[in-house]
Amino acid sequence: MIIRNTAARAVLSAGLLLATLPVVGSAQSDDIQFLREQIRLLDQKLRVLERKQELKDEASATAAAAAAKSTPKITASDGRFEIVSADGAHSLRLRGLIQGDYRWYDAANDPNDTFILRRTRLIFEGKFNNIFQYYIQPEFGGTIQILDANINAAFSPAFNVRVGKFKTPVGLEQLQSDPVAFFNERSIATNLTPNRDLGLQIQGDVLDNRLNYTVAVLNGVPDGGNNVTGSADFDADKTLAARLFATPFANDKESALAGLGVGVAVSAGDYATVNGRTAAYRTDGQQNFFTYETNVSAAGKGLTFSPQAYYYRGPLGVLAEYVGSSIEVQRGTDPIQKVKNFGYNLTVGYVLTGEDSTYRGVSPKNSFNPKAGTWGAFELVARVSNLDVDDSAFNGAAAARLANPNVSATELNAFGLGLNWHLSKSVRAGFNFYHNEFKLAPGAVPAANALINDDENTVITRLQVSF
């Protein structure tokens, strides 16, 4: 550009000079002719230089475009760190979750008040060739384990095939991601839904994304169970799980029912385990209120079913589910018995600062920044839930019964109230109060130090970082 401007000024100056020269004799006329030739040559050189510069600019633009097509895109923001190939076909997203709790109990039979590291996770997920997706989630808090490790082939939105370890597609609250649930701990009804397991799953969205279907064949885990080690199954039998969940008005964003979802899920299989159907059912305060006797094991067919629904509209969120679980169990060599347990959960949340409530959580409009006068989002939540254990589990003499009525309750009614403070997309603080009321089995005489000897009141506060 400097060369071009200089040459142009030279040509312009010569032209002005010629224009001011007077018409004189032939000698001077020859000089003028010479100058005109020089101007012509300068103009020609100028045009050549301009064309060379244009070709250079075009080459630079082409090179820049080619570089852009091959340069990965890196995104680092509040709540997201991701590397994506230039064509978008390949990606790696790094995620994490840290939850630190303080738990306070008011009953003498409860454990000591304590700080705990509830969850510590580093998550890797991404895709190859726009089809093959992967998800790896190890847990470093408490028992070190691989929570999830699976490969998903997304052949189309209507047909995905997943293989590996993942959540069993049954419980609505169980399937919700840990950092976005309404409460710090899931409801007691979730004790009855299976958790993570190994297997093969087919799922997809059909009917213009109004219906999601999921079918899975799994090793089979007990109520609230989690295949921790990813080891082989207890037996050759497998569990079949299926779920249908419809959002019929999701495509009509102006409809008052756009945030409505309803569904039903079921899992069934034959079980033969070396221990009970479940290790324990826990209260909202995460204390065991029901356990089988140590020599009780699953010994036959099991079935879990769950009608479920949610509704979200603006700052309002509602989640509800009912869970029924039956299992054939056996104590030692005694006759096989069928135990039927039931539970429900109704949770309501309202975002006081006006942000939308969704099944995937709340995203504050403004992050916490006192200097800017912004405080994030505040959400008030309330819950009522129930878990009713089959009374037959307590029948019989001490040597024959499935559970001890003096240390285990036959029913629990739980109430929760909480406040969630969403400081940013990544940071959330939760303050929860839980009240648990135990119903005793007929003839029960609770031990003096038993949890069920009195109602349980618990406060769980949590600070979490999730990205």
Short mmCIF file of C-alpha atoms in Angstrom, two decimals:
data_model
loop_
_atom_site.label_atom_id
_atom_site.label_comp_id
_atom_site.label_asym_id
_atom_site.label_seq_id
_atom_site.Cartn_x
_atom_site.Cartn_y
_atom_site.Cartn_z
CA MET A 1 0.00 0.00 0.00
CA ILE A 2 2.93 2.37 0.68
CA ILE A 3 4.46 1.63 -2.75
CA ARG A 4 1.11 2.14 -4.46
CA ASN A 5 0.53 5.52 -2.81
CA THR A 6 4.07 6.75 -3.57
CA ALA A 7 3.84 5.83 -7.26
CA ALA A 8 0.46 7.48 -7.56
CA ARG A 9 1.82 10.69 -6.07
CA ALA A 10 4.71 10.61 -8.55
CA VAL A 11 2.45 10.18 -11.55
CA LEU A 12 0.12 12.90 -10.30
CA SER A 13 3.00 15.33 -9.74
CA ALA A 14 4.42 14.70 -13.24
CA GLY A 15 1.03 15.26 -14.79
CA LEU A 16 0.58 18.56 -12.98
CA LEU A 17 4.06 19.63 -14.10
CA LEU A 18 3.25 18.94 -17.75
CA ALA A 19 0.01 20.81 -17.48
CA THR A 20 1.84 23.97 -16.40
CA LEU A 21 4.57 23.90 -19.02
CA PRO A 22 4.14 26.41 -21.89
CA VAL A 23 4.10 25.32 -25.51
CA VAL A 24 7.60 26.12 -26.93
CA GLY A 25 10.07 24.97 -29.57
CA SER A 26 10.81 21.50 -30.89
CA ALA A 27 13.65 20.79 -28.41
CA GLN A 28 11.45 21.47 -25.48
CA SER A 29 8.68 19.53 -27.19
CA ASP A 30 10.97 16.49 -27.24
CA ASP A 31 11.60 16.87 -23.52
CA ILE A 32 7.89 17.03 -22.88
CA GLN A 33 7.37 13.92 -24.97
CA PHE A 34 10.08 12.18 -22.93
CA LEU A 35 8.34 13.13 -19.70
CA ARG A 36 5.05 11.84 -21.02
CA GLU A 37 6.67 8.50 -21.81
CA GLN A 38 8.11 8.33 -18.32
CA ILE A 39 4.67 9.03 -16.90
CA ARG A 40 3.22 6.25 -19.04
CA LEU A 41 5.86 3.85 -17.81
CA LEU A 42 5.24 4.88 -14.19
CA ASP A 43 1.53 4.36 -14.66
CA GLN A 44 2.17 0.91 -16.12
CA LYS A 45 4.43 -0.01 -13.18
CA LEU A 46 1.77 1.28 -10.81
CA ARG A 47 -0.85 -0.98 -12.37
CA VAL A 48 1.51 -3.98 -12.12
CA LEU A 49 2.22 -3.20 -8.46
CA GLU A 50 -1.51 -2.85 -7.74
CA ARG A 51 -2.22 -6.23 -9.33
CA LYS A 52 0.58 -7.89 -7.40
CA GLN A 53 -0.80 -6.42 -4.18
CA GLU A 54 -4.30 -7.68 -5.04
CA LEU A 55 -2.94 -11.18 -5.70
CA LYS A 56 -1.04 -11.05 -2.40
CA ASP A 57 -4.15 -9.94 -0.52
CA GLU A 58 -6.19 -12.70 -2.15
CA ALA A 59 -3.55 -15.29 -1.22
CA SER A 60 -3.49 -14.05 2.38
CA ALA A 61 -7.28 -14.23 2.60
CA THR A 62 -7.26 -17.74 1.15
CA ALA A 63 -4.58 -18.85 3.60
CA ALA A 64 -6.48 -17.30 6.52
CA ALA A 65 -9.68 -19.08 5.47
CA ALA A 66 -7.83 -22.38 5.13
CA ALA A 67 -6.24 -21.90 8.55
CA ALA A 68 -9.63 -21.11 10.08
CA LYS A 69 -11.06 -24.33 8.65
CA SER A 70 -8.34 -26.40 10.29
CA THR A 71 -8.00 -24.52 13.60
CA PRO A 72 -9.83 -26.02 16.61
CA LYS A 73 -12.22 -23.76 18.49
CA ILE A 74 -11.59 -23.40 22.21
CA THR A 75 -14.38 -22.21 24.51
CA ALA A 76 -13.64 -21.27 28.09
CA SER A 77 -16.45 -19.56 30.00
CA ASP A 78 -18.44 -19.71 33.21
CA GLY A 79 -19.71 -23.28 33.23
CA ARG A 80 -17.97 -24.56 30.09
CA PHE A 81 -14.53 -25.62 28.83
CA GLU A 82 -14.55 -27.28 25.42
CA ILE A 83 -12.31 -27.96 22.45
CA VAL A 84 -14.12 -28.48 19.13
CA SER A 85 -12.64 -29.22 15.72
CA ALA A 86 -13.11 -26.54 13.08
CA ASP A 87 -15.74 -28.60 11.27
CA GLY A 88 -17.55 -29.41 14.54
CA ALA A 89 -17.30 -33.16 13.98
CA HIS A 90 -14.98 -33.87 16.93
CA SER A 91 -14.98 -32.46 20.46
CA LEU A 92 -13.67 -32.83 23.97
CA ARG A 93 -15.45 -31.20 26.88
CA LEU A 94 -13.95 -31.15 30.33
CA ARG A 95 -16.41 -30.96 33.20
CA GLY A 96 -16.19 -31.19 36.96
CA LEU A 97 -18.28 -31.29 40.13
CA ILE A 98 -17.24 -30.54 43.70
CA GLN A 99 -19.77 -30.55 46.55
CA GLY A 100 -18.81 -29.71 50.11
CA ASP A 101 -21.47 -30.25 52.82
CA TYR A 102 -22.02 -29.45 56.46
CA ARG A 103 -24.57 -31.72 58.14
CA TRP A 104 -26.25 -30.94 61.45
CA TYR A 105 -28.48 -33.37 63.36
CA ASP A 106 -30.60 -32.59 66.38
CA ALA A 107 -31.28 -36.13 67.66
CA ALA A 108 -29.00 -38.01 70.04
CA ASN A 109 -29.35 -41.16 67.93
CA ASP A 110 -28.03 -39.47 64.81
CA PRO A 111 -24.33 -39.28 63.96
CA ASN A 112 -22.12 -36.36 64.88
CA ASP A 113 -22.47 -33.08 63.06
CA THR A 114 -19.84 -33.09 60.36
CA PHE A 115 -18.27 -31.63 57.25
CA ILE A 116 -18.10 -34.02 54.30
CA LEU A 117 -16.96 -33.97 50.70
CA ARG A 118 -20.15 -35.28 49.10
CA ARG A 119 -19.01 -35.51 45.49
CA THR A 120 -15.71 -34.90 43.71
CA ARG A 121 -15.84 -35.66 40.01
CA LEU A 122 -13.87 -34.97 36.86
CA ILE A 123 -15.92 -35.65 33.72
CA PHE A 124 -14.79 -36.17 30.15
CA GLU A 125 -17.25 -36.17 27.29
CA GLY A 126 -17.15 -35.56 23.57
CA LYS A 127 -17.66 -37.04 20.13
CA PHE A 128 -15.96 -38.35 17.00
CA ASN A 129 -17.24 -37.92 13.45
CA ASN A 130 -20.48 -36.38 14.72
CA ILE A 131 -21.75 -39.89 15.50
CA PHE A 132 -19.78 -41.59 18.24
CA GLN A 133 -20.08 -39.95 21.64
CA TYR A 134 -18.29 -40.86 24.85
CA TYR A 135 -18.86 -40.09 28.52
CA ILE A 136 -16.47 -40.91 31.38
CA GLN A 137 -17.24 -39.86 34.95
CA PRO A 138 -15.00 -41.02 37.82
CA GLU A 139 -15.88 -40.31 41.46
CA PHE A 140 -13.10 -39.37 43.88
CA GLY A 141 -15.27 -38.52 46.89
CA GLY A 142 -15.93 -41.39 49.31
CA THR A 143 -15.57 -44.68 47.43
CA ILE A 144 -13.32 -44.12 44.42
CA GLN A 145 -15.11 -45.57 41.42
CA ILE A 146 -16.08 -45.07 37.79
CA LEU A 147 -19.67 -43.85 37.92
CA ASP A 148 -20.24 -43.67 34.18
CA ALA A 149 -18.25 -44.97 31.23
CA ASN A 150 -20.15 -45.42 28.00
CA ILE A 151 -20.09 -45.01 24.24
CA ASN A 152 -23.14 -43.75 22.40
CA ALA A 153 -23.65 -44.09 18.66
CA ALA A 154 -26.04 -41.31 17.57
CA PHE A 155 -27.15 -42.61 14.19
CA SER A 156 -30.07 -40.18 14.26
CA PRO A 157 -32.08 -38.26 16.88
CA ALA A 158 -34.59 -41.12 16.77
CA PHE A 159 -32.06 -43.93 17.14
CA ASN A 160 -29.11 -43.97 19.57
CA VAL A 161 -27.27 -47.04 20.84
CA ARG A 162 -25.37 -46.82 24.13
CA VAL A 163 -23.04 -49.45 25.59
CA GLY A 164 -21.27 -49.35 28.94
CA LYS A 165 -22.15 -48.08 32.40
CA PHE A 166 -24.94 -45.52 32.81
CA LYS A 167 -28.06 -44.74 34.84
CA THR A 168 -30.91 -47.24 34.63
CA PRO A 169 -33.78 -45.46 32.79
CA VAL A 170 -36.44 -45.61 35.53
CA GLY A 171 -36.54 -42.86 38.17
CA LEU A 172 -37.32 -39.31 37.04
CA GLU A 173 -35.44 -37.71 39.93
CA GLN A 174 -32.69 -40.34 39.71
CA LEU A 175 -32.10 -39.50 36.04
CA GLN A 176 -31.76 -35.80 36.79
CA SER A 177 -28.17 -34.58 36.94
CA ASP A 178 -26.78 -34.34 40.49
CA PRO A 179 -25.85 -30.62 40.52
CA VAL A 180 -29.25 -29.37 39.27
CA ALA A 181 -31.69 -31.31 41.50
CA PHE A 182 -34.03 -29.16 43.59
CA PHE A 183 -32.60 -30.42 46.91
CA ASN A 184 -29.11 -31.30 48.09
CA GLU A 185 -30.23 -34.92 48.44
CA ARG A 186 -32.78 -36.82 46.39
CA SER A 187 -36.08 -37.84 47.96
CA ILE A 188 -36.59 -41.06 49.92
CA ALA A 189 -38.73 -42.43 47.05
CA THR A 190 -35.53 -42.63 44.99
CA ASN A 191 -34.41 -45.42 47.37
CA LEU A 192 -36.70 -47.68 45.33
CA THR A 193 -35.30 -46.89 41.87
CA PRO A 194 -32.19 -48.60 40.52
CA ASN A 195 -29.19 -46.38 39.90
CA ARG A 196 -26.20 -47.09 37.64
CA ASP A 197 -25.65 -50.41 35.90
CA LEU A 198 -23.87 -52.02 32.96
CA GLY A 199 -25.63 -52.93 29.76
CA LEU A 200 -26.88 -51.88 26.35
CA GLN A 201 -29.47 -49.17 25.76
CA ILE A 202 -31.42 -47.92 22.76
CA GLN A 203 -33.08 -44.53 22.96
CA GLY A 204 -34.32 -41.69 20.81
CA ASP A 205 -36.73 -38.82 20.27
CA VAL A 206 -39.64 -39.33 17.87
CA LEU A 207 -42.87 -37.58 16.87
CA ASP A 208 -41.08 -34.29 16.25
CA ASN A 209 -39.24 -34.58 19.60
CA ARG A 210 -42.47 -34.94 21.54
CA LEU A 211 -41.78 -38.49 22.73
CA ASN A 212 -38.61 -40.01 24.14
CA TYR A 213 -38.29 -43.78 24.33
CA THR A 214 -35.61 -45.81 26.10
CA VAL A 215 -35.09 -49.58 26.26
CA ALA A 216 -32.15 -51.17 28.09
CA VAL A 217 -30.83 -54.64 28.86
CA LEU A 218 -28.75 -54.57 32.05
CA ASN A 219 -26.98 -56.82 34.54
CA GLY A 220 -29.53 -55.72 37.17
CA VAL A 221 -28.98 -53.79 40.41
CA PRO A 222 -31.19 -53.55 43.52
CA ASP A 223 -33.33 -50.65 44.72
CA GLY A 224 -31.15 -47.56 44.85
CA GLY A 225 -28.29 -49.84 43.87
CA ASN A 226 -25.18 -48.86 42.01
CA ASN A 227 -22.82 -51.20 40.19
CA VAL A 228 -19.72 -49.72 41.81
CA THR A 229 -16.94 -51.85 40.36
CA GLY A 230 -18.38 -52.64 36.96
CA SER A 231 -17.75 -56.31 37.67
CA ALA A 232 -19.65 -59.31 36.37
CA ASP A 233 -23.27 -59.96 37.28
CA PHE A 234 -24.30 -62.18 40.21
CA ASP A 235 -26.10 -64.51 37.80
CA ALA A 236 -26.85 -65.14 34.12
CA ASP A 237 -30.24 -63.41 34.24
CA LYS A 238 -30.61 -59.87 32.99
CA THR A 239 -32.90 -56.94 33.75
CA LEU A 240 -35.02 -55.26 31.09
CA ALA A 241 -35.84 -51.58 31.64
CA ALA A 242 -38.05 -49.39 29.48
CA ARG A 243 -39.24 -45.80 29.69
CA LEU A 244 -41.56 -43.55 27.70
CA PHE A 245 -41.58 -39.84 28.40
CA ALA A 246 -43.74 -37.40 26.45
CA THR A 247 -43.53 -33.62 26.17
CA PRO A 248 -46.57 -33.11 23.90
CA PHE A 249 -46.55 -29.31 23.89
CA ALA A 250 -42.79 -28.68 23.88
CA ASN A 251 -42.78 -27.28 20.33
CA ASP A 252 -45.42 -24.68 21.13
CA LYS A 253 -43.32 -22.23 23.14
CA GLU A 254 -46.29 -19.94 23.75
CA SER A 255 -48.43 -22.68 25.27
CA ALA A 256 -48.94 -22.75 29.03
CA LEU A 257 -48.24 -26.49 28.81
CA ALA A 258 -44.94 -26.20 26.91
CA GLY A 259 -43.05 -27.31 30.03
CA LEU A 260 -45.22 -30.34 30.76
CA GLY A 261 -43.69 -33.82 30.65
CA VAL A 262 -45.37 -37.11 31.58
CA GLY A 263 -44.07 -40.64 31.43
CA VAL A 264 -43.88 -44.14 32.80
CA ALA A 265 -40.92 -46.43 33.41
CA VAL A 266 -40.54 -50.07 34.37
CA SER A 267 -37.73 -52.54 35.02
CA ALA A 268 -38.07 -56.30 35.53
CA GLY A 269 -35.72 -59.22 35.98
CA ASP A 270 -34.71 -62.28 37.95
CA TYR A 271 -32.29 -61.69 40.78
CA ALA A 272 -30.03 -64.00 42.71
CA THR A 273 -27.63 -62.03 44.87
CA VAL A 274 -25.24 -62.72 47.71
CA ASN A 275 -26.83 -60.04 49.84
CA GLY A 276 -30.15 -58.27 50.30
CA ARG A 277 -32.26 -56.64 47.62
CA THR A 278 -30.81 -53.41 48.95
CA ALA A 279 -28.19 -52.54 51.51
CA ALA A 280 -30.46 -49.97 53.14
CA TYR A 281 -33.11 -47.30 52.66
CA ARG A 282 -31.88 -43.89 53.76
CA THR A 283 -33.58 -40.81 55.18
CA ASP A 284 -33.16 -37.35 53.71
CA GLY A 285 -30.39 -36.99 56.27
CA GLN A 286 -28.67 -39.99 54.63
CA GLN A 287 -29.11 -42.30 57.65
CA ASN A 288 -30.36 -45.88 57.33
CA PHE A 289 -33.92 -46.32 58.56
CA PHE A 290 -34.55 -49.77 57.04
CA THR A 291 -32.20 -52.71 56.44
CA TYR A 292 -32.75 -56.39 55.76
CA GLU A 293 -31.25 -58.97 58.06
CA THR A 294 -27.72 -59.87 56.98
CA ASN A 295 -28.60 -63.33 55.62
CA VAL A 296 -31.52 -62.13 53.45
CA SER A 297 -30.86 -62.25 49.71
CA ALA A 298 -32.79 -61.73 46.50
CA ALA A 299 -34.05 -65.07 45.20
CA GLY A 300 -36.48 -64.48 42.35
CA LYS A 301 -38.35 -62.01 40.22
CA GLY A 302 -38.24 -58.29 40.82
CA LEU A 303 -40.28 -55.46 39.35
CA THR A 304 -40.04 -51.67 39.61
CA PHE A 305 -42.50 -49.27 37.99
CA SER A 306 -42.82 -45.52 38.12
CA PRO A 307 -45.45 -43.12 36.71
CA GLN A 308 -43.77 -39.69 36.62
CA ALA A 309 -44.23 -36.11 35.51
CA TYR A 310 -42.80 -32.63 35.66
CA TYR A 311 -44.07 -29.16 34.85
CA TYR A 312 -42.01 -26.04 34.31
CA ARG A 313 -43.34 -22.59 33.46
CA GLY A 314 -41.26 -19.48 34.00
CA PRO A 315 -39.84 -19.50 37.54
CA LEU A 316 -42.11 -22.40 38.65
CA GLY A 317 -40.95 -26.01 38.63
CA VAL A 318 -42.83 -29.12 39.80
CA LEU A 319 -41.55 -32.71 39.83
CA ALA A 320 -43.64 -35.71 40.87
CA GLU A 321 -43.25 -39.47 40.73
CA TYR A 322 -44.65 -42.62 42.26
CA VAL A 323 -42.51 -45.74 42.62
CA GLY A 324 -43.55 -49.32 43.28
CA SER A 325 -40.99 -52.05 43.87
CA SER A 326 -41.51 -55.77 44.45
CA ILE A 327 -38.90 -58.49 44.93
CA GLU A 328 -38.77 -62.14 45.92
CA VAL A 329 -36.30 -62.60 48.77
CA GLN A 330 -35.18 -65.43 51.00
CA ARG A 331 -33.64 -65.64 54.45
CA GLY A 332 -31.17 -68.48 54.55
CA THR A 333 -32.99 -71.63 53.43
CA ASP A 334 -36.43 -70.40 54.51
CA PRO A 335 -39.29 -70.20 51.98
CA ILE A 336 -39.13 -67.42 49.41
CA GLN A 337 -41.28 -64.35 50.18
CA LYS A 338 -42.38 -61.45 48.01
CA VAL A 339 -41.90 -57.95 49.44
CA LYS A 340 -43.75 -54.96 47.97
CA ASN A 341 -42.61 -51.42 48.77
CA PHE A 342 -44.01 -48.10 47.56
CA GLY A 343 -42.99 -44.47 47.60
CA TYR A 344 -43.78 -41.06 46.16
CA ASN A 345 -42.17 -37.66 45.81
CA LEU A 346 -43.68 -34.23 45.15
CA THR A 347 -41.25 -31.34 44.85
CA VAL A 348 -42.00 -27.70 44.02
CA GLY A 349 -39.48 -24.96 43.28
CA TYR A 350 -39.90 -21.25 42.57
CA VAL A 351 -37.13 -18.89 41.40
CA LEU A 352 -37.63 -15.72 43.42
CA THR A 353 -35.51 -13.60 41.06
CA GLY A 354 -37.60 -14.51 38.02
CA GLU A 355 -35.27 -16.78 36.01
CA ASP A 356 -36.74 -19.84 34.31
CA SER A 357 -36.85 -23.11 36.19
CA THR A 358 -36.03 -26.18 34.07
CA TYR A 359 -35.34 -29.89 34.47
CA ARG A 360 -31.73 -29.00 33.69
CA GLY A 361 -31.48 -26.39 36.41
CA VAL A 362 -31.53 -22.62 36.78
CA SER A 363 -29.24 -20.25 34.89
CA PRO A 364 -28.97 -16.86 36.64
CA LYS A 365 -29.31 -13.76 34.51
CA ASN A 366 -26.49 -12.07 36.41
CA SER A 367 -23.63 -13.66 38.34
CA PHE A 368 -22.88 -12.73 41.94
CA ASN A 369 -20.90 -9.46 41.93
CA PRO A 370 -21.46 -7.08 44.88
CA LYS A 371 -19.47 -4.30 43.19
CA ALA A 372 -21.88 -4.37 40.26
CA GLY A 373 -24.89 -4.78 42.54
CA THR A 374 -25.80 -8.24 41.17
CA TRP A 375 -26.48 -11.21 43.43
CA GLY A 376 -27.28 -14.17 41.19
CA ALA A 377 -30.56 -16.10 41.43
CA PHE A 378 -32.49 -17.34 44.46
CA GLU A 379 -34.79 -20.37 44.40
CA LEU A 380 -37.17 -21.57 47.11
CA VAL A 381 -37.93 -25.32 47.16
CA ALA A 382 -40.30 -27.56 49.13
CA ARG A 383 -40.86 -31.31 49.14
CA VAL A 384 -43.06 -34.00 50.63
CA SER A 385 -42.20 -37.66 50.12
CA ASN A 386 -43.01 -41.10 51.48
CA LEU A 387 -41.60 -44.61 51.53
CA ASP A 388 -43.79 -47.49 52.73
CA VAL A 389 -42.07 -50.83 53.41
CA ASP A 390 -44.14 -54.01 53.20
CA ASP A 391 -45.26 -54.95 56.74
CA SER A 392 -44.66 -58.59 55.89
CA ALA A 393 -40.92 -57.93 56.07
CA PHE A 394 -41.28 -57.79 59.86
CA ASN A 395 -43.49 -60.87 60.31
CA GLY A 396 -42.35 -63.99 62.11
CA ALA A 397 -39.94 -64.85 64.87
CA ALA A 398 -36.58 -63.16 65.19
CA ALA A 399 -34.86 -66.10 63.46
CA ALA A 400 -37.22 -66.00 60.45
CA ARG A 401 -38.21 -62.38 59.81
CA LEU A 402 -36.66 -60.38 56.98
CA ALA A 403 -36.06 -57.19 59.00
CA ASN A 404 -35.80 -56.24 62.66
CA PRO A 405 -38.72 -53.96 63.71
CA ASN A 406 -36.71 -52.62 66.64
CA VAL A 407 -34.15 -50.91 64.38
CA SER A 408 -36.01 -50.53 61.07
CA ALA A 409 -39.18 -48.53 60.36
CA THR A 410 -42.03 -49.76 58.18
CA GLU A 411 -42.81 -46.29 56.81
CA LEU A 412 -41.23 -42.87 56.58
CA ASN A 413 -42.88 -39.52 55.85
CA ALA A 414 -40.36 -36.85 54.92
CA PHE A 415 -40.71 -33.09 54.56
CA GLY A 416 -38.12 -30.72 53.17
CA LEU A 417 -37.69 -26.98 52.77
CA GLY A 418 -34.74 -25.28 51.13
CA LEU A 419 -33.18 -22.24 49.54
CA ASN A 420 -30.82 -22.45 46.56
CA TRP A 421 -28.54 -19.55 45.81
CA HIS A 422 -27.24 -19.68 42.23
CA LEU A 423 -24.21 -17.40 42.40
CA SER A 424 -23.33 -18.11 38.76
CA LYS A 425 -23.83 -20.82 36.17
CA SER A 426 -21.08 -22.79 37.90
CA VAL A 427 -21.46 -21.99 41.59
CA ARG A 428 -24.45 -22.81 43.79
CA ALA A 429 -25.10 -22.82 47.52
CA GLY A 430 -27.93 -24.89 49.02
CA PHE A 431 -29.54 -24.66 52.46
CA ASN A 432 -31.92 -27.56 53.26
CA PHE A 433 -33.98 -28.50 56.30
CA TYR A 434 -35.43 -32.03 56.50
CA HIS A 435 -37.98 -33.44 58.93
CA ASN A 436 -38.48 -37.24 58.93
CA GLU A 437 -41.28 -39.03 60.76
CA PHE A 438 -41.00 -42.80 61.28
CA LYS A 439 -43.88 -45.26 61.51
CA LEU A 440 -43.03 -48.40 63.43
CA ALA A 441 -43.97 -51.95 62.58
CA PRO A 442 -46.64 -53.59 64.80
CA GLY A 443 -45.15 -54.72 68.10
CA ALA A 444 -41.88 -52.82 67.58
CA VAL A 445 -39.90 -51.79 70.66
CA PRO A 446 -37.17 -49.50 69.30
CA ALA A 447 -33.76 -49.84 70.83
CA ALA A 448 -32.65 -46.86 72.89
CA ASN A 449 -29.95 -45.94 70.40
CA ALA A 450 -32.01 -46.70 67.26
CA LEU A 451 -32.53 -43.96 64.70
CA ILE A 452 -36.27 -44.73 64.54
CA ASN A 453 -36.71 -44.05 68.27
CA ASP A 454 -37.51 -40.39 67.49
CA ASP A 455 -38.21 -38.09 64.55
CA GLU A 456 -35.17 -36.94 62.65
CA ASN A 457 -34.41 -33.30 61.93
CA THR A 458 -31.45 -32.50 59.72
CA VAL A 459 -29.90 -29.42 58.18
CA ILE A 460 -27.63 -29.94 55.18
CA THR A 461 -25.81 -26.96 53.70
CA ARG A 462 -23.79 -27.27 50.52
CA LEU A 463 -21.46 -25.25 48.36
CA GLN A 464 -20.84 -26.69 44.92
CA VAL A 465 -18.87 -25.87 41.82
CA SER A 466 -20.15 -27.50 38.64
CA PHE A 467 -18.86 -26.84 35.16
#
